[in-house]
CSV table of C-alpha atoms in Angstrom, one decimal:
chain,number,residue,atom,x,y,z
A,1,GLU,CA,0.0,0.0,0.0
A,2,PRO,CA,1.4,3.5,-0.8
A,3,GLU,CA,2.4,5.6,1.9
A,4,VAL,CA,3.9,8.8,2.8
A,5,THR,CA,7.6,8.6,3.9
A,6,GLN,CA,9.4,11.2,6.0
A,7,THR,CA,13.2,11.6,6.6
A,8,PRO,CA,14.9,11.9,9.1
A,9,SER,CA,12.8,10.5,11.7
A,10,HIS,CA,14.8,12.4,14.3
A,11,GLN,CA,16.7,15.5,13.6
A,12,VAL,CA,18.6,17.2,16.5
A,13,THR,CA,19.9,20.7,15.7
A,14,GLN,CA,21.3,23.8,17.5
A,15,MET,CA,19.2,26.8,17.9
A,16,GLY,CA,20.0,29.4,15.0
A,17,GLN,CA,20.7,26.6,12.5
A,18,GLU,CA,18.9,25.9,9.4
A,19,VAL,CA,16.9,22.2,8.9
A,20,ILE,CA,15.3,20.8,6.0
A,21,LEU,CA,12.7,18.1,6.7
A,22,ARG,CA,12.1,15.9,3.7
A,23,CYS,CA,8.7,14.1,2.6
A,24,VAL,CA,7.8,11.9,-0.2
A,25,PRO,CA,3.9,12.1,-0.7
A,26,ILE,CA,1.9,9.4,-2.3
A,27,SER,CA,2.6,9.5,-5.9
A,28,ASN,CA,-0.8,10.4,-7.4
A,29,HIS,CA,-1.4,12.7,-4.7
A,30,LEU,CA,-2.0,16.6,-5.6
A,31,TYR,CA,-2.2,18.2,-2.3
A,32,PHE,CA,0.8,18.3,0.2
A,33,TYR,CA,0.7,19.6,3.8
A,34,TRP,CA,2.9,20.0,6.7
A,35,TYR,CA,1.6,19.9,10.3
A,36,ARG,CA,3.3,20.4,13.7
A,37,GLN,CA,2.8,18.9,17.0
A,38,ILE,CA,4.4,20.2,20.0
A,39,LEU,CA,4.7,17.4,22.7
A,40,GLY,CA,1.5,16.9,24.5
A,41,GLN,CA,-0.3,19.4,22.3
A,42,LYS,CA,-2.6,19.0,19.5
A,43,VAL,CA,-1.6,18.7,15.6
A,44,GLU,CA,-1.5,22.2,14.1
A,45,PHE,CA,-1.8,23.1,10.4
A,46,LEU,CA,1.4,24.9,8.9
A,47,VAL,CA,1.0,25.1,5.3
A,48,SER,CA,-0.8,23.3,2.2
A,49,PHE,CA,0.8,23.2,-1.3
A,50,TYR,CA,-1.0,22.6,-4.6
A,51,ASN,CA,0.1,23.2,-8.2
A,52,ASN,CA,3.6,24.1,-7.1
A,53,GLU,CA,2.6,26.7,-5.0
A,54,ILE,CA,1.4,27.5,-1.3
A,55,SER,CA,-2.7,27.4,-1.2
A,56,GLU,CA,-3.0,28.1,2.4
A,57,LYS,CA,-0.7,28.7,5.4
A,58,SER,CA,-1.5,29.2,9.0
A,59,GLU,CA,0.0,32.1,11.4
A,60,ILE,CA,2.5,29.9,12.3
A,61,PHE,CA,4.0,29.8,9.0
A,62,ASP,CA,6.1,33.1,9.4
A,63,ASP,CA,9.3,34.0,7.2
A,64,GLN,CA,11.1,31.4,9.0
A,65,PHE,CA,9.5,28.7,7.1
A,66,SER,CA,9.4,27.6,3.6
A,67,VAL,CA,8.4,24.8,1.5
A,68,GLU,CA,9.5,23.3,-1.9
A,69,ARG,CA,8.8,20.7,-4.4
A,70,PRO,CA,12.4,20.4,-5.9
A,71,ASP,CA,11.4,17.6,-8.3
A,72,GLY,CA,8.6,15.3,-8.9
A,73,SER,CA,8.7,13.3,-5.7
A,74,ASN,CA,10.1,15.3,-3.0
A,75,PHE,CA,8.3,18.0,-0.7
A,76,THR,CA,10.5,19.9,1.7
A,77,LEU,CA,10.0,22.0,4.8
A,78,LYS,CA,13.0,24.4,5.5
A,79,ILE,CA,13.2,26.3,8.8
A,80,ARG,CA,15.7,29.1,8.4
A,81,SER,CA,16.9,29.7,11.9
A,82,THR,CA,15.6,27.4,14.2
A,83,LYS,CA,14.3,28.4,17.6
A,84,LEU,CA,13.7,26.4,20.8
A,85,GLU,CA,10.2,26.4,20.3
A,86,ASP,CA,10.6,24.9,17.1
A,87,SER,CA,11.0,21.6,18.8
A,88,ALA,CA,8.1,19.5,17.9
A,89,MET,CA,7.0,16.5,15.6
A,90,TYR,CA,6.6,17.5,12.0
A,91,PHE,CA,4.3,15.7,9.9
A,92,CYS,CA,3.8,15.7,6.2
A,93,ALA,CA,0.6,14.5,4.6
A,94,SER,CA,-0.7,14.2,1.2
A,95,SER,CA,-4.2,13.6,-0.4
A,96,LYS,CA,-5.9,13.2,-3.7
A,97,ASN,CA,-9.5,13.9,-2.6
A,98,THR,CA,-11.0,13.9,0.9
A,99,GLU,CA,-8.6,11.9,3.1
A,100,ALA,CA,-5.2,13.0,4.1
A,101,PHE,CA,-2.5,10.4,4.6
A,102,PHE,CA,0.1,11.1,7.1
A,103,GLY,CA,3.8,10.2,7.2
A,104,GLN,CA,5.3,8.9,10.3
A,105,GLY,CA,6.8,12.2,11.3
A,106,THR,CA,10.2,13.8,11.9
A,107,ARG,CA,10.9,14.8,15.5
A,108,LEU,CA,12.8,17.9,15.6
A,109,THR,CA,14.7,18.7,18.6
A,110,VAL,CA,16.2,22.1,19.0
A,111,VAL,CA,19.1,22.5,21.6
B,1,ALA,CA,-11.4,29.5,12.2
B,2,GLN,CA,-13.1,26.2,12.7
B,3,THR,CA,-12.6,24.6,16.3
B,4,VAL,CA,-12.6,21.2,17.4
B,5,THR,CA,-13.2,20.2,20.9
B,6,GLN,CA,-12.6,16.9,22.7
B,7,SER,CA,-13.6,17.2,26.2
B,8,GLN,CA,-12.0,13.9,27.2
B,9,PRO,CA,-8.3,14.3,27.7
B,10,GLU,CA,-8.2,10.6,28.8
B,11,MET,CA,-10.6,7.3,28.8
B,12,SER,CA,-10.1,3.8,29.7
B,13,VAL,CA,-12.0,0.9,28.6
B,14,GLN,CA,-12.0,-2.8,29.7
B,15,GLU,CA,-10.7,-5.2,26.7
B,16,ALA,CA,-13.7,-6.5,24.6
B,17,GLU,CA,-16.2,-3.7,26.1
B,18,THR,CA,-17.4,-0.7,24.2
B,19,VAL,CA,-16.2,3.0,24.5
B,20,THR,CA,-17.4,6.1,23.0
B,21,LEU,CA,-15.2,9.2,22.7
B,22,SER,CA,-16.7,12.5,22.2
B,23,CYS,CA,-16.1,15.3,19.7
B,24,THR,CA,-17.9,18.7,19.2
B,25,TYR,CA,-16.9,21.2,16.6
B,26,ASP,CA,-18.0,24.7,15.6
B,27,THR,CA,-18.4,26.0,12.2
B,28,SER,CA,-20.8,28.4,10.1
B,29,GLU,CA,-20.3,25.9,7.1
B,30,SER,CA,-23.0,23.4,5.8
B,31,ASP,CA,-20.6,21.1,3.9
B,32,TYR,CA,-17.6,19.4,5.4
B,33,TYR,CA,-15.9,16.4,6.4
B,34,LEU,CA,-15.2,14.9,9.8
B,35,PHE,CA,-12.6,12.3,10.7
B,36,TRP,CA,-11.2,10.5,13.5
B,37,TYR,CA,-7.3,9.9,13.5
B,38,LYS,CA,-5.3,7.5,15.9
B,39,GLN,CA,-2.1,8.1,17.1
B,40,PRO,CA,-0.3,5.2,18.6
B,41,PRO,CA,2.8,5.3,20.7
B,42,SER,CA,4.6,5.1,17.3
B,43,ARG,CA,3.3,8.7,16.7
B,44,GLN,CA,2.0,8.1,13.1
B,45,MET,CA,-1.2,9.7,12.4
B,46,ILE,CA,-3.9,6.9,11.1
B,47,LEU,CA,-7.0,7.7,9.6
B,48,VAL,CA,-9.8,5.5,11.4
B,49,ILE,CA,-12.9,6.8,9.8
B,50,ARG,CA,-14.5,9.8,8.1
B,51,GLN,CA,-18.0,11.3,7.6
B,52,GLU,CA,-19.3,13.6,4.9
B,53,ALA,CA,-21.6,16.3,6.7
B,54,TYR,CA,-24.2,15.9,3.7
B,55,LYS,CA,-24.6,12.2,4.5
B,56,GLN,CA,-27.1,11.4,7.1
B,57,GLN,CA,-26.0,7.8,7.6
B,58,ASN,CA,-23.4,7.4,10.2
B,59,ALA,CA,-20.0,5.9,8.9
B,60,THR,CA,-18.8,2.6,10.1
B,61,GLU,CA,-15.6,0.7,9.6
B,62,ASN,CA,-15.5,-2.7,11.1
B,63,ARG,CA,-15.6,-2.2,15.0
B,64,PHE,CA,-15.5,1.7,14.7
B,65,SER,CA,-18.5,3.8,14.2
B,66,VAL,CA,-19.7,7.2,14.6
B,67,ASN,CA,-22.6,9.0,15.7
B,68,PHE,CA,-22.9,12.1,13.6
B,69,GLN,CA,-25.4,14.8,15.0
B,70,LYS,CA,-25.1,17.5,12.5
B,71,ALA,CA,-27.6,20.0,14.5
B,72,ALA,CA,-25.7,19.6,17.6
B,73,LYS,CA,-22.2,19.8,15.9
B,74,SER,CA,-21.3,16.7,17.5
B,75,PHE,CA,-19.3,13.5,16.1
B,76,SER,CA,-18.5,10.8,18.7
B,77,LEU,CA,-16.5,7.7,18.0
B,78,LYS,CA,-17.6,4.3,19.2
B,79,ILE,CA,-15.1,1.5,19.4
B,80,SER,CA,-16.6,-1.9,19.8
B,81,ASP,CA,-15.1,-5.1,21.3
B,82,SER,CA,-11.9,-3.1,22.2
B,83,GLN,CA,-8.6,-4.7,21.7
B,84,LEU,CA,-5.3,-3.9,23.4
B,85,GLY,CA,-4.1,-2.5,19.9
B,86,ASP,CA,-6.7,0.2,20.2
B,87,ALA,CA,-4.6,1.9,23.0
B,88,ALA,CA,-3.7,5.3,21.3
B,89,MET,CA,-4.4,9.0,21.2
B,90,TYR,CA,-7.3,9.7,19.1
B,91,PHE,CA,-7.9,12.9,17.4
B,92,CYS,CA,-11.2,14.4,15.9
B,93,ALA,CA,-10.6,16.6,13.0
B,94,TYR,CA,-12.5,19.0,10.7
B,95,ARG,CA,-12.1,19.8,7.2
B,96,SER,CA,-14.0,22.2,5.0
B,97,ALA,CA,-15.5,20.9,1.7
B,98,LEU,CA,-15.0,24.2,0.2
B,99,GLY,CA,-11.9,26.3,-0.2
B,100,ALA,CA,-9.1,25.6,2.4
B,101,ASN,CA,-8.7,21.8,2.8
B,102,ASN,CA,-6.3,21.5,5.6
B,103,LEU,CA,-7.5,19.9,8.7
B,104,PHE,CA,-8.5,21.3,12.3
B,105,PHE,CA,-7.6,19.0,15.0
B,106,GLY,CA,-8.9,18.6,18.5
B,107,THR,CA,-6.7,18.4,21.5
B,108,GLY,CA,-7.0,14.5,21.7
B,109,THR,CA,-8.3,11.6,23.7
B,110,ARG,CA,-6.0,9.3,25.5
B,111,LEU,CA,-7.4,5.9,25.3
B,112,THR,CA,-6.1,3.1,27.6
B,113,VAL,CA,-7.1,-0.5,27.2
B,114,ILE,CA,-7.2,-2.4,30.2
B,115,PRO,CA,-6.6,-6.2,29.9
């Protein structure tokens, strides 16, 4: 069964460093998303991407964040200068119609 | 923005018994989708069941069923014949049928299954 895959599963970075989280959505899906879950809290929407551009973004998704689909398969989230409060699980998701399928997440730890 | 409320931070159920997890939401839209996602200790978000707001019939997936009350804006999940593998965080989520298609999640309910 096709699935969304994310790499790495765990990333530790120093405050102020840039990180890139990678995702391979399901191949025939058209919509791509990033969500964030701070430990013990609910899952929060960051951004959605369709037709090679951002279609929606939340207020969390500020200038420190960017997304890219550099080729036909990868979908990346870049955090330009990480802060301690960026520590969270980051989930990539993709959808074709109604249902969003999630990857296993990347745990980002900023130290 | 739409809000989703899960008023039960924790629930427990005896193995083989039935448990119901509550969810309410607030929206001014008439057409939307509702979902229940399961998040086991592995942290992956797994879709359990979905409901289209325009359908009156409650969705069912094997041991999982929902009680969708559109007027009350309520969307509860019933798990029958609970199994140890059902232990997880359960998140209720809302998605508009028009425009933005991102999900709005509730705060989750941690379900413990007692052997």
